[in-house]
PDB file of C-alpha atoms (C1' of nucleotides) in Angstrom:
ATOM      1  CA  UNK A   1      62.947 -38.540 -57.983  1.00  0.00           C
ATOM      2  CA  UNK A   2      65.810 -40.232 -56.297  1.00  0.00           C
ATOM      3  CA  UNK A   3      64.926 -41.472 -52.858  1.00  0.00           C
ATOM      4  CA  UNK A   4      67.322 -43.251 -50.521  1.00  0.00           C
ATOM      5  CA  UNK A   5      67.186 -46.580 -52.394  1.00  0.00           C
ATOM      6  CA  UNK A   6      68.001 -44.854 -55.668  1.00  0.00           C
ATOM      7  CA  UNK A   7      70.873 -42.977 -54.068  1.00  0.00           C
ATOM      8  CA  UNK A   8      72.235 -46.179 -52.539  1.00  0.00           C
ATOM      9  CA  UNK A   9      71.858 -47.924 -55.888  1.00  0.00           C
ATOM     10  CA  UNK A  10      73.758 -45.050 -57.470  1.00  0.00           C
ATOM     11  CA  UNK A  11      76.481 -45.326 -54.850  1.00  0.00           C
ATOM     12  CA  UNK A  12      76.913 -49.037 -55.483  1.00  0.00           C
ATOM     13  CA  UNK A  13      76.840 -48.464 -59.214  1.00  0.00           C
ATOM     14  CA  UNK A  14      79.546 -45.825 -59.399  1.00  0.00           C
ATOM     15  CA  UNK A  15      81.773 -46.949 -56.530  1.00  0.00           C
ATOM     16  CA  UNK A  16      83.686 -49.696 -58.401  1.00  0.00           C
ATOM     17  CA  UNK A  17      84.364 -47.290 -61.271  1.00  0.00           C
ATOM     18  CA  UNK A  18      85.610 -44.508 -58.992  1.00  0.00           C
ATOM     19  CA  UNK A  19      87.627 -46.033 -56.174  1.00  0.00           C
ATOM     20  CA  UNK A  20      91.359 -45.903 -56.841  1.00  0.00           C
ATOM     21  CA  UNK A  21      90.862 -43.787 -59.934  1.00  0.00           C
ATOM     22  CA  UNK A  22      92.722 -40.541 -60.517  1.00  0.00           C
ATOM     23  CA  UNK A  23      90.696 -37.531 -61.632  1.00  0.00           C
ATOM     24  CA  UNK A  24      92.364 -36.271 -64.791  1.00  0.00           C
ATOM     25  CA  UNK A  25      89.967 -33.601 -66.013  1.00  0.00           C
ATOM     26  CA  UNK A  26      86.994 -31.636 -64.739  1.00  0.00           C
ATOM     27  CA  UNK A  27      84.347 -30.343 -67.138  1.00  0.00           C
ATOM     28  CA  UNK A  28      81.663 -28.016 -65.788  1.00  0.00           C
ATOM     29  CA  UNK A  29      79.027 -27.011 -68.326  1.00  0.00           C
ATOM     30  CA  UNK A  30      76.487 -25.516 -65.912  1.00  0.00           C
ATOM     31  CA  UNK A  31      77.312 -24.143 -62.471  1.00  0.00           C
ATOM     32  CA  UNK A  32      73.817 -23.089 -61.444  1.00  0.00           C
ATOM     33  CA  UNK A  33      72.680 -25.925 -59.203  1.00  0.00           C
ATOM     34  CA  UNK A  34      71.082 -25.521 -55.762  1.00  0.00           C
ATOM     35  CA  UNK A  35      74.397 -24.078 -54.697  1.00  0.00           C
ATOM     36  CA  UNK A  36      76.775 -22.721 -57.332  1.00  0.00           C
ATOM     37  CA  UNK A  37      79.312 -25.343 -58.370  1.00  0.00           C
ATOM     38  CA  UNK A  38      82.656 -23.993 -57.111  1.00  0.00           C
ATOM     39  CA  UNK A  39      84.722 -22.167 -59.716  1.00  0.00           C
ATOM     40  CA  UNK A  40      87.878 -23.915 -58.531  1.00  0.00           C
ATOM     41  CA  UNK A  41      86.508 -27.435 -58.768  1.00  0.00           C
ATOM     42  CA  UNK A  42      89.465 -28.298 -60.992  1.00  0.00           C
ATOM     43  CA  UNK A  43      91.727 -28.245 -57.941  1.00  0.00           C
ATOM     44  CA  UNK A  44      90.648 -31.859 -57.481  1.00  0.00           C
ATOM     45  CA  UNK A  45      92.499 -32.800 -60.657  1.00  0.00           C
ATOM     46  CA  UNK A  46      95.284 -35.215 -59.830  1.00  0.00           C
ATOM     47  CA  UNK A  47      93.666 -36.587 -56.692  1.00  0.00           C
ATOM     48  CA  UNK A  48      92.438 -40.136 -56.301  1.00  0.00           C
ATOM     49  CA  UNK A  49      88.979 -41.219 -55.184  1.00  0.00           C
ATOM     50  CA  UNK A  50      89.263 -43.506 -52.186  1.00  0.00           C
ATOM     51  CA  UNK A  51      85.691 -44.187 -51.141  1.00  0.00           C
ATOM     52  CA  UNK A  52      82.068 -43.444 -52.019  1.00  0.00           C
ATOM     53  CA  UNK A  53      79.843 -43.054 -48.981  1.00  0.00           C
ATOM     54  CA  UNK A  54      76.185 -42.251 -48.474  1.00  0.00           C
ATOM     55  CA  UNK A  55      74.596 -40.268 -45.664  1.00  0.00           C
ATOM     56  CA  UNK A  56      70.859 -39.971 -46.091  1.00  0.00           C
ATOM     57  CA  UNK A  57      70.441 -38.951 -49.701  1.00  0.00           C
ATOM     58  CA  UNK A  58      73.847 -37.297 -49.821  1.00  0.00           C
ATOM     59  CA  UNK A  59      76.799 -38.953 -51.528  1.00  0.00           C
ATOM     60  CA  UNK A  60      80.341 -38.291 -50.356  1.00  0.00           C
ATOM     61  CA  UNK A  61      83.254 -39.095 -52.644  1.00  0.00           C
ATOM     62  CA  UNK A  62      86.405 -39.082 -50.539  1.00  0.00           C
ATOM     63  CA  UNK A  63      89.539 -37.850 -52.275  1.00  0.00           C
ATOM     64  CA  UNK A  64      93.014 -38.739 -51.034  1.00  0.00           C
ATOM     65  CA  UNK A  65      94.586 -35.596 -49.560  1.00  0.00           C
ATOM     66  CA  UNK A  66      92.012 -33.397 -51.300  1.00  0.00           C
ATOM     67  CA  UNK A  67      88.966 -33.495 -49.072  1.00  0.00           C
ATOM     68  CA  UNK A  68      85.775 -34.798 -50.573  1.00  0.00           C
ATOM     69  CA  UNK A  69      82.983 -34.175 -53.025  1.00  0.00           C
ATOM     70  CA  UNK A  70      79.517 -33.657 -51.555  1.00  0.00           C
ATOM     71  CA  UNK A  71      76.812 -34.610 -54.030  1.00  0.00           C
ATOM     72  CA  UNK A  72      73.016 -34.587 -53.808  1.00  0.00           C
ATOM     73  CA  UNK A  73      70.760 -35.627 -56.667  1.00  0.00           C
ATOM     74  CA  UNK A  74      67.882 -33.367 -55.687  1.00  0.00           C
ATOM     75  CA  UNK A  75      64.687 -34.081 -57.551  1.00  0.00           C
ATOM     76  CA  UNK A  76      65.938 -35.102 -60.932  1.00  0.00           C
ATOM     77  CA  UNK A  77      69.658 -35.727 -60.652  1.00  0.00           C
ATOM     78  CA  UNK A  78      71.556 -38.809 -61.713  1.00  0.00           C
ATOM     79  CA  UNK A  79      75.142 -39.988 -61.926  1.00  0.00           C
ATOM     80  CA  UNK A  80      76.388 -42.402 -64.503  1.00  0.00           C
ATOM     81  CA  UNK A  81      79.597 -43.805 -65.916  1.00  0.00           C
ATOM     82  CA  UNK A  82      80.144 -42.727 -69.514  1.00  0.00           C
ATOM     83  CA  UNK A  83      82.991 -42.424 -72.000  1.00  0.00           C
ATOM     84  CA  UNK A  84      84.578 -39.018 -72.629  1.00  0.00           C
ATOM     85  CA  UNK A  85      83.748 -39.420 -76.316  1.00  0.00           C
ATOM     86  CA  UNK A  86      80.021 -39.788 -75.625  1.00  0.00           C
ATOM     87  CA  UNK A  87      77.972 -36.789 -76.721  1.00  0.00           C
ATOM     88  CA  UNK A  88      76.894 -34.524 -73.936  1.00  0.00           C
ATOM     89  CA  UNK A  89      73.175 -34.582 -73.525  1.00  0.00           C
ATOM     90  CA  UNK A  90      71.018 -31.714 -72.420  1.00  0.00           C
ATOM     91  CA  UNK A  91      71.409 -31.245 -68.654  1.00  0.00           C
ATOM     92  CA  UNK A  92      74.715 -33.140 -68.429  1.00  0.00           C
ATOM     93  CA  UNK A  93      76.202 -30.459 -66.180  1.00  0.00           C
ATOM     94  CA  UNK A  94      79.435 -31.908 -64.839  1.00  0.00           C
ATOM     95  CA  UNK A  95      81.878 -34.559 -66.023  1.00  0.00           C
ATOM     96  CA  UNK A  96      84.936 -35.959 -64.266  1.00  0.00           C
ATOM     97  CA  UNK A  97      87.409 -37.817 -66.458  1.00  0.00           C
ATOM     98  CA  UNK A  98      89.038 -40.738 -64.708  1.00  0.00           C
ATOM     99  CA  UNK A  99      92.502 -42.202 -65.144  1.00  0.00           C
ATOM    100  CA  UNK A 100      91.173 -45.500 -66.408  1.00  0.00           C
ATOM    101  CA  UNK A 101      89.494 -43.801 -69.352  1.00  0.00           C
ATOM    102  CA  UNK A 102      85.921 -43.645 -68.083  1.00  0.00           C
ATOM    103  CA  UNK A 103      84.001 -40.575 -67.083  1.00  0.00           C
ATOM    104  CA  UNK A 104      81.577 -39.770 -64.261  1.00  0.00           C
ATOM    105  CA  UNK A 105      78.698 -37.609 -65.433  1.00  0.00           C
ATOM    106  CA  UNK A 106      76.276 -35.585 -63.352  1.00  0.00           C
ATOM    107  CA  UNK A 107      72.918 -34.975 -65.052  1.00  0.00           C
ATOM    108  CA  UNK A 108      70.146 -32.887 -63.474  1.00  0.00           C
ATOM    109  CA  UNK A 109      67.342 -31.261 -65.492  1.00  0.00           C
ATOM    110  CA  UNK A 110      65.763 -29.348 -62.604  1.00  0.00           C
ATOM    111  CA  UNK A 111      69.062 -28.400 -61.022  1.00  0.00           C
ATOM    112  CA  UNK A 112      67.873 -28.926 -57.452  1.00  0.00           C
ATOM    113  CA  UNK A 113      70.976 -30.987 -56.827  1.00  0.00           C
ATOM    114  CA  UNK A 114      74.279 -30.221 -55.139  1.00  0.00           C
ATOM    115  CA  UNK A 115      77.863 -30.749 -56.321  1.00  0.00           C
ATOM    116  CA  UNK A 116      80.350 -29.227 -53.900  1.00  0.00           C
ATOM    117  CA  UNK A 117      84.000 -29.716 -53.047  1.00  0.00           C
ATOM    118  CA  UNK A 118      84.904 -29.740 -49.355  1.00  0.00           C
ATOM    119  CA  UNK A 119      88.679 -29.283 -49.390  1.00  0.00           C
ATOM    120  CA  UNK A 120      89.371 -29.635 -45.698  1.00  0.00           C
ATOM    121  CA  UNK A 121      86.481 -30.323 -43.390  1.00  0.00           C
ATOM    122  CA  UNK A 122      85.138 -33.687 -42.413  1.00  0.00           C
ATOM    123  CA  UNK A 123      82.027 -33.982 -44.619  1.00  0.00           C
ATOM    124  CA  UNK A 124      79.860 -35.357 -41.820  1.00  0.00           C
ATOM    125  CA  UNK A 125      80.501 -32.103 -39.933  1.00  0.00           C
ATOM    126  CA  UNK A 126      79.301 -29.983 -42.858  1.00  0.00           C
ATOM    127  CA  UNK A 127      76.258 -27.921 -41.983  1.00  0.00           C
ATOM    128  CA  UNK A 128      74.124 -29.851 -44.457  1.00  0.00           C
ATOM    129  CA  UNK A 129      74.919 -33.181 -42.793  1.00  0.00           C
ATOM    130  CA  UNK A 130      75.601 -32.230 -39.202  1.00  0.00           C
ATOM    131  CA  UNK A 131      72.008 -32.224 -37.980  1.00  0.00           C
ATOM    132  CA  UNK A 132      70.783 -35.294 -39.820  1.00  0.00           C
ATOM    133  CA  UNK A 133      68.984 -37.982 -37.854  1.00  0.00           C
ATOM    134  CA  UNK A 134      69.807 -41.707 -37.867  1.00  0.00           C
ATOM    135  CA  UNK A 135      70.036 -43.837 -40.984  1.00  0.00           C
ATOM    136  CA  UNK A 136      66.777 -45.772 -41.337  1.00  0.00           C
ATOM    137  CA  UNK A 137      68.606 -49.054 -41.910  1.00  0.00           C
ATOM    138  CA  UNK A 138      70.937 -48.620 -38.937  1.00  0.00           C
ATOM    139  CA  UNK A 139      70.595 -49.864 -35.371  1.00  0.00           C
ATOM    140  CA  UNK A 140      70.144 -46.282 -34.240  1.00  0.00           C
ATOM    141  CA  UNK A 141      66.711 -46.016 -35.819  1.00  0.00           C
ATOM    142  CA  UNK A 142      64.503 -47.678 -33.236  1.00  0.00           C
ATOM    143  CA  UNK A 143      60.916 -47.535 -32.071  1.00  0.00           C
ATOM    144  CA  UNK A 144      62.159 -45.795 -28.924  1.00  0.00           C
ATOM    145  CA  UNK A 145      63.828 -43.119 -31.024  1.00  0.00           C
ATOM    146  CA  UNK A 146      60.726 -42.565 -33.125  1.00  0.00           C
ATOM    147  CA  UNK A 147      58.563 -42.448 -29.997  1.00  0.00           C
ATOM    148  CA  UNK A 148      60.804 -39.882 -28.327  1.00  0.00           C
ATOM    149  CA  UNK A 149      60.914 -37.770 -31.460  1.00  0.00           C
ATOM    150  CA  UNK A 150      57.144 -37.912 -31.945  1.00  0.00           C
ATOM    151  CA  UNK A 151      56.247 -37.214 -28.340  1.00  0.00           C
ATOM    152  CA  UNK A 152      55.659 -33.473 -28.627  1.00  0.00           C
ATOM    153  CA  UNK A 153      54.823 -33.255 -32.298  1.00  0.00           C
ATOM    154  CA  UNK A 154      51.249 -32.585 -33.239  1.00  0.00           C
ATOM    155  CA  UNK A 155      52.264 -32.558 -36.901  1.00  0.00           C
ATOM    156  CA  UNK A 156      51.088 -35.465 -39.053  1.00  0.00           C
ATOM    157  CA  UNK A 157      53.178 -38.604 -38.598  1.00  0.00           C
ATOM    158  CA  UNK A 158      53.927 -38.556 -42.311  1.00  0.00           C
ATOM    159  CA  UNK A 159      55.633 -35.182 -41.979  1.00  0.00           C
ATOM    160  CA  UNK A 160      57.612 -36.417 -38.987  1.00  0.00           C
ATOM    161  CA  UNK A 161      59.067 -39.455 -40.747  1.00  0.00           C
ATOM    162  CA  UNK A 162      59.956 -37.174 -43.667  1.00  0.00           C
ATOM    163  CA  UNK A 163      61.814 -34.833 -41.295  1.00  0.00           C
ATOM    164  CA  UNK A 164      65.507 -35.544 -41.811  1.00  0.00           C
ATOM    165  CA  UNK A 165      66.207 -34.688 -38.182  1.00  0.00           C
ATOM    166  CA  UNK A 166      64.014 -37.643 -37.185  1.00  0.00           C
ATOM    167  CA  UNK A 167      65.280 -40.098 -39.772  1.00  0.00           C
ATOM    168  CA  UNK A 168      67.012 -39.523 -43.087  1.00  0.00           C
ATOM    169  CA  UNK A 169      66.066 -40.728 -46.511  1.00  0.00           C
ATOM    170  CA  UNK A 170      62.295 -41.196 -46.225  1.00  0.00           C
ATOM    171  CA  UNK A 171      60.936 -39.229 -49.169  1.00  0.00           C
ATOM    172  CA  UNK A 172      57.407 -38.540 -50.249  1.00  0.00           C
ATOM    173  CA  UNK A 173      56.800 -41.805 -52.088  1.00  0.00           C
ATOM    174  CA  UNK A 174      58.143 -44.172 -49.458  1.00  0.00           C
ATOM    175  CA  UNK A 175      56.540 -42.227 -46.615  1.00  0.00           C
ATOM    176  CA  UNK A 176      53.086 -43.054 -47.980  1.00  0.00           C
ATOM    177  CA  UNK A 177      54.139 -46.623 -48.780  1.00  0.00           C
ATOM    178  CA  UNK A 178      55.633 -47.267 -45.328  1.00  0.00           C
ATOM    179  CA  UNK A 179      52.562 -45.908 -43.548  1.00  0.00           C
ATOM    180  CA  UNK A 180      50.351 -48.171 -45.633  1.00  0.00           C
ATOM    181  CA  UNK A 181      52.412 -51.202 -44.707  1.00  0.00           C
ATOM    182  CA  UNK A 182      52.330 -50.207 -41.052  1.00  0.00           C
ATOM    183  CA  UNK A 183      48.547 -49.708 -41.163  1.00  0.00           C
ATOM    184  CA  UNK A 184      48.833 -46.113 -39.939  1.00  0.00           C
ATOM    185  CA  UNK A 185      46.978 -43.135 -41.385  1.00  0.00           C
ATOM    186  CA  UNK A 186      49.404 -40.482 -42.607  1.00  0.00           C
ATOM    187  CA  UNK A 187      47.422 -37.606 -41.134  1.00  0.00           C
ATOM    188  CA  UNK A 188      47.366 -38.744 -37.519  1.00  0.00           C
ATOM    189  CA  UNK A 189      49.208 -36.424 -35.134  1.00  0.00           C
ATOM    190  CA  UNK A 190      52.581 -37.963 -34.347  1.00  0.00           C
ATOM    191  CA  UNK A 191      52.084 -37.572 -30.605  1.00  0.00           C
ATOM    192  CA  UNK A 192      48.912 -39.645 -30.771  1.00  0.00           C
ATOM    193  CA  UNK A 193      50.617 -42.793 -32.061  1.00  0.00           C
ATOM    194  CA  UNK A 194      50.198 -45.513 -29.510  1.00  0.00           C
ATOM    195  CA  UNK A 195      51.941 -48.657 -28.327  1.00  0.00           C
ATOM    196  CA  UNK A 196      53.123 -50.966 -31.084  1.00  0.00           C
ATOM    197  CA  UNK A 197      52.613 -48.430 -33.874  1.00  0.00           C
ATOM    198  CA  UNK A 198      56.116 -47.014 -33.598  1.00  0.00           C
ATOM    199  CA  UNK A 199      57.677 -50.413 -33.895  1.00  0.00           C
ATOM    200  CA  UNK A 200      55.491 -51.313 -36.858  1.00  0.00           C
ATOM    201  CA  UNK A 201      56.346 -48.054 -38.581  1.00  0.00           C
ATOM    202  CA  UNK A 202      60.080 -48.464 -38.024  1.00  0.00           C
ATOM    203  CA  UNK A 203      59.850 -51.994 -39.407  1.00  0.00           C
ATOM    204  CA  UNK A 204      57.799 -50.830 -42.393  1.00  0.00           C
ATOM    205  CA  UNK A 205      60.250 -48.050 -43.263  1.00  0.00           C
ATOM    206  CA  UNK A 206      63.122 -50.522 -43.098  1.00  0.00           C
ATOM    207  CA  UNK A 207      61.274 -53.071 -45.210  1.00  0.00           C
ATOM    208  CA  UNK A 208      60.166 -50.646 -47.904  1.00  0.00           C
ATOM    209  CA  UNK A 209      63.629 -49.144 -48.271  1.00  0.00           C
ATOM    210  CA  UNK A 210      65.446 -52.493 -48.170  1.00  0.00           C
ATOM    211  CA  UNK A 211      63.195 -54.062 -50.767  1.00  0.00           C
ATOM    212  CA  UNK A 212      63.661 -51.116 -53.040  1.00  0.00           C
ATOM    213  CA  UNK A 213      67.442 -51.223 -52.690  1.00  0.00           C
ATOM    214  CA  UNK A 214      67.320 -54.911 -53.610  1.00  0.00           C
ATOM    215  CA  UNK A 215      65.327 -54.112 -56.723  1.00  0.00           C
ATOM    216  CA  UNK A 216      67.772 -51.363 -57.638  1.00  0.00           C
ATOM    217  CA  UNK A 217      70.576 -53.868 -57.329  1.00  0.00           C
ATOM    218  CA  UNK A 218      69.214 -55.775 -60.272  1.00  0.00           C
ATOM    219  CA  UNK A 219      69.721 -52.770 -62.549  1.00  0.00           C
ATOM    220  CA  UNK A 220      73.273 -51.902 -61.537  1.00  0.00           C
ATOM    221  CA  UNK A 221      74.622 -52.720 -64.961  1.00  0.00           C
ATOM    222  CA  UNK A 222      72.584 -49.801 -66.252  1.00  0.00           C
ATOM    223  CA  UNK A 223      75.020 -47.387 -64.673  1.00  0.00           C
ATOM    224  CA  UNK A 224      77.557 -47.985 -67.376  1.00  0.00           C
ATOM    225  CA  UNK A 225      76.882 -46.261 -70.671  1.00  0.00           C
ATOM    226  CA  UNK A 226      73.218 -45.762 -70.049  1.00  0.00           C
ATOM    227  CA  UNK A 227      70.979 -43.142 -68.587  1.00  0.00           C
ATOM    228  CA  UNK A 228      71.875 -43.833 -64.982  1.00  0.00           C
ATOM    229  CA  UNK A 229      68.260 -44.033 -63.913  1.00  0.00           C
ATOM    230  CA  UNK A 230      67.767 -46.845 -61.424  1.00  0.00           C
ATOM    231  CA  UNK A 231      64.874 -49.156 -62.084  1.00  0.00           C
ATOM    232  CA  UNK A 232      62.711 -47.970 -59.281  1.00  0.00           C
ATOM    233  CA  UNK A 233      59.865 -47.097 -61.601  1.00  0.00           C
ATOM    234  CA  UNK A 234      59.220 -50.799 -61.628  1.00  0.00           C
ATOM    235  CA  UNK A 235      58.543 -50.652 -57.925  1.00  0.00           C
ATOM    236  CA  UNK A 236      55.162 -52.038 -57.107  1.00  0.00           C
ATOM    237  CA  UNK A 237      53.497 -49.220 -55.230  1.00  0.00           C
ATOM    238  CA  UNK A 238      50.539 -49.903 -52.957  1.00  0.00           C
ATOM    239  CA  UNK A 239      49.171 -46.389 -52.570  1.00  0.00           C
ATOM    240  CA  UNK A 240      51.413 -43.692 -54.038  1.00  0.00           C
ATOM    241  CA  UNK A 241      49.830 -42.130 -57.107  1.00  0.00           C
ATOM    242  CA  UNK A 242      46.871 -44.514 -56.932  1.00  0.00           C
ATOM    243  CA  UNK A 243      44.144 -42.056 -55.916  1.00  0.00           C
ATOM    244  CA  UNK A 244      40.717 -43.574 -56.623  1.00  0.00           C
ATOM    245  CA  UNK A 245      42.157 -46.945 -57.632  1.00  0.00           C
ATOM    246  CA  UNK A 246      41.283 -50.020 -55.558  1.00  0.00           C
ATOM    247  CA  UNK A 247      43.512 -50.898 -52.623  1.00  0.00           C
ATOM    248  CA  UNK A 248      45.598 -53.935 -53.560  1.00  0.00           C
ATOM    249  CA  UNK A 249      44.677 -55.492 -50.213  1.00  0.00           C
ATOM    250  CA  UNK A 250      40.977 -54.733 -49.696  1.00  0.00           C
ATOM    251  CA  UNK A 251      39.728 -53.028 -52.850  1.00  0.00           C
ATOM    252  CA  UNK A 252      38.677 -49.795 -51.154  1.00  0.00           C
ATOM    253  CA  UNK A 253      39.445 -46.708 -53.278  1.00  0.00           C
ATOM    254  CA  UNK A 254      42.754 -45.095 -52.319  1.00  0.00           C
ATOM    255  CA  UNK A 255      42.411 -41.624 -50.822  1.00  0.00           C
ATOM    256  CA  UNK A 256      44.499 -38.563 -51.555  1.00  0.00           C
ATOM    257  CA  UNK A 257      45.213 -35.334 -49.692  1.00  0.00           C
ATOM    258  CA  UNK A 258      47.904 -32.697 -49.538  1.00  0.00           C
ATOM    259  CA  UNK A 259      49.994 -32.659 -46.368  1.00  0.00           C
ATOM    260  CA  UNK A 260      52.851 -30.271 -45.891  1.00  0.00           C
ATOM    261  CA  UNK A 261      52.364 -29.270 -49.527  1.00  0.00           C
ATOM    262  CA  UNK A 262      53.010 -32.836 -50.620  1.00  0.00           C
ATOM    263  CA  UNK A 263      50.702 -35.385 -52.204  1.00  0.00           C
ATOM    264  CA  UNK A 264      49.732 -38.068 -49.719  1.00  0.00           C
ATOM    265  CA  UNK A 265      47.958 -41.367 -50.360  1.00  0.00           C
ATOM    266  CA  UNK A 266      46.365 -43.957 -48.072  1.00  0.00           C
ATOM    267  CA  UNK A 267      43.752 -46.670 -47.821  1.00  0.00           C
ATOM    268  CA  UNK A 268      40.943 -45.574 -45.468  1.00  0.00           C
ATOM    269  CA  UNK A 269      40.177 -49.221 -44.677  1.00  0.00           C
ATOM    270  CA  UNK A 270      43.638 -50.693 -44.095  1.00  0.00           C
ATOM    271  CA  UNK A 271      45.071 -47.689 -42.263  1.00  0.00           C
ATOM    272  CA  UNK A 272      43.631 -46.469 -38.966  1.00  0.00           C
TER     273      UNK A 272
ATOM    274  C1'  DC B   1      61.314 -24.888 -30.321  1.00  0.00           C
ATOM    275  C1'  DG B   2      57.545 -26.080 -33.785  1.00  0.00           C
ATOM    276  C1'  DA B   3      54.564 -25.085 -37.618  1.00  0.00           C
ATOM    277  C1'  DA B   4      53.392 -23.118 -41.960  1.00  0.00           C
ATOM    278  C1'  DC B   5      54.829 -21.534 -46.036  1.00  0.00           C
ATOM    279  C1'  DC B   6      58.273 -20.211 -49.692  1.00  0.00           C
ATOM    280  C1'  DT B   7      61.840 -21.126 -52.986  1.00  0.00           C
ATOM    281  C1'  DC B   8      64.692 -23.082 -56.606  1.00  0.00           C
ATOM    282  C1'  DC B   9      63.711 -25.544 -61.833  1.00  0.00           C
ATOM    283  C1'  DT B  10      62.132 -28.217 -65.940  1.00  0.00           C
ATOM    284  C1'  DG B  11      59.272 -31.802 -67.860  1.00  0.00           C
ATOM    285  C1'  DC B  12      55.063 -33.390 -68.324  1.00  0.00           C
ATOM    286  C1'  DG B  13      50.121 -33.921 -68.261  1.00  0.00           C
ATOM    287  C1'  DG B  14      45.622 -31.981 -68.524  1.00  0.00           C
ATOM    288  C1'  DG B  15      42.613 -29.060 -70.840  1.00  0.00           C
ATOM    289  C1'  DC B  16      41.013 -27.078 -74.883  1.00  0.00           C
TER     290       DC B  16
ATOM    291  C1'  DT C   1      47.823 -31.937 -83.308  1.00  0.00           C
ATOM    292  C1'  DG C   2      49.622 -28.218 -80.897  1.00  0.00           C
ATOM    293  C1'  DC C   3      49.857 -24.924 -77.401  1.00  0.00           C
ATOM    294  C1'  DC C   4      49.590 -23.048 -72.801  1.00  0.00           C
ATOM    295  C1'  DC C   5      49.180 -23.364 -68.055  1.00  0.00           C
ATOM    296  C1'  DG C   6      49.987 -25.249 -63.707  1.00  0.00           C
ATOM    297  C1'  DC C   7      51.757 -28.608 -60.969  1.00  0.00           C
ATOM    298  C1'  DA C   8      55.151 -31.907 -58.843  1.00  0.00           C
ATOM    299  C1'  DG C   9      58.858 -32.471 -55.680  1.00  0.00           C
ATOM    300  C1'  DG C  10      63.940 -32.436 -51.763  1.00  0.00           C
ATOM    301  C1'  DA C  11      65.045 -29.858 -48.432  1.00  0.00           C
ATOM    302  C1'  DG C  12      67.022 -25.658 -46.827  1.00  0.00           C
ATOM    303  C1'  DG C  13      65.427 -21.097 -45.610  1.00  0.00           C
ATOM    304  C1'  DT C  14      62.240 -17.605 -43.662  1.00  0.00           C
ATOM    305  C1'  DT C  15      58.771 -15.958 -40.717  1.00  0.00           C
ATOM    306  C1'  DC C  16      55.868 -15.997 -36.905  1.00  0.00           C
TER     307       DC C  16
END
DNA sequence: CGAACCTCCTGCGGGC
DNA sequence: TGCCCGCAGGAGGTTC
């Protein structure tokens, strides 16, 4: 389940293999992703990748004079650098051969991901990106912003920080983790957060995501000729998936509930 | 506008 | 051991 740190780790992993490289061949083995992979994707053949950017959990591969690729890993997607001679594995849906001899492979068992070509438009103006809120690690994501956004929302604060119009890239796992670190119960109505809570939550989101990106950085080598799965499974989680287990801080059993149809975890003692 | 719910899909875990 | 069922989850879309 790629969250923002995994996507950023992916970006850093593939960028040095892509930038400056010419796309020499496009192989599409399965078009049925969240949106159908365009039938004319091979029009990118001959163009050079100039940059790999990230916006939220979206990746943008800029192509010189050929627009850009818009990629999302969905629930189960991954990108890795392979060799064209490597056997295709089940769910390896797309491969781009590169001038230097390597190959970028898109793998996605559940096919919730996105792989689109935007020939002309500025990708940030695309309808999928246009309404996204600030990057959590940018200056724009402040306590004042979170306060303003939460003001009229009676929805649970956890749902609000997972709303990409409020802030991008906070997925289900890190939402629970950030709220634990901030000492805030996930189910409290957003509008009822008081005083320093916004600041603590902004700080906690930043910390959780930054730490996870750092951990991912240690596994970058895995992007070449391996499964492309960042090492985030090693992440030490405080509450996520730990229902009934003792809180790592106080020993109280971790609670679980469904919010917005998503599993939610918290410590009833440490979070108020 | 916000809130609640639906949808896509496969792998995996629980239950027996 | 093997099989079946149901669930998990990102995020856009729909409905009220």
